[in-house]
Amino acid sequence: MLVKKISELRKILSQARREGKTIGFVPTMGALHEGHFSLIRAARQETDFLVTSIFVNPTQFAPSEDFAQYPRDLEGDLKKAEEIGVDLVFAPSAEEMYTEGFATYVWQERLTERMCGLSRPGFFRGVATVVTKLFNIVGPCVAYFGQKDYQQSVVVRRMVRDLNMEVEIRVLPTVRQSDGLAMSSRNKHLSESERQEALCLYQALKEAEALVAAGERKSEKIIEKMREIVAGAPSARIDYMVVVDPENLEDIETIEGEVLVALAVWIGKTRLIDNMLISPEKSEA
Ligand code: AMP
């Protein structure tokens, strides 16, 4: 079922709640792929009434970014969503979400001030604002996010805690193609040769994992090796590469426990991100 109006969504969800159903919610920007489906399948199993939103949120794109070019395929998405058992697809217009005179944003400190937040100023303000709006519209629910956008999941968890939202957050592992490339709607923009070069993100992460397994504990050394791998791809340009604490996203110099290794790389005109949680204990086992 496709719903475009907030008031209609609220009516349907109140009815579902009256029937004692729990609500599962998977927010997306559409162009659905296996990464989204893994969240949808989990939500389908764990909750009674499943809502997926499809909304390319204008407030999280800077004017210079790819809002206009972002892949859109509402018809295809609706078919796939129905096949996989989504009860309701919420696909509002930008005008429905941002009424004239819109002036209120959610701004989070610290966690948003690094990694993707540094290279995309205003991005997390847009994300936090739209996720807050969507949570307010959907109401109490279990909401599903992907580890692929690790920083986003940390920011959303923090926001839910800080603002006392009645939402339980679940974060599920990154779904990859068979050669390791993380699924992403933006992969559609890659040419055949860029698609091959895009593998350097995953290769760099695997190298980081191997180095830690071999006993390397200095983040600097790991990043150096990762840089070398990415430098081997002619169209690649590094945006950032970090080894950070998975909870507070602060830089780690010497690895002692689990770390998040994350990177953003431009492949031609397409910016891709990926990450891996790496733990020295696990690697040594
Ligand atoms: P997006 O449509 O790209 O905004 O993504 C919507 C949700 O799907 C976010 O929570 C993403 O983290 C998640 N997601 C996107 N790609 C993947 C992937 N390859 N594996 C797991 N989750 C993903």
Coordinates of C-alpha atoms in Angstrom, one line a residue, residues 107-115 117-118 124 151 154-155 158 161-162 247-250:
W107 CA 21.4 19.8 15.6
Q108 CA 23.6 17.4 17.4
E109 CA 27.1 18.2 18.7
R110 CA 30.3 16.1 18.7
L111 CA 29.4 12.9 16.8
T112 CA 28.4 14.9 13.8
E113 CA 31.5 17.0 13.7
R114 CA 33.8 14.5 12.1
M115 CA 34.1 11.9 9.3
G117 CA 30.1 15.5 9.0
L118 CA 33.3 17.3 8.1
F124 CA 23.7 15.4 9.8
Q151 CA 28.1 7.2 11.8
V154 CA 25.5 6.3 16.1
V155 CA 24.1 9.8 15.6
R158 CA 22.4 9.3 20.5
R161 CA 18.4 8.8 23.9
D162 CA 19.0 12.5 24.2
E247 CA 31.0 4.4 20.4
N248 CA 32.2 8.0 20.5
L249 CA 34.0 8.1 17.1
E250 CA 37.1 9.7 18.6

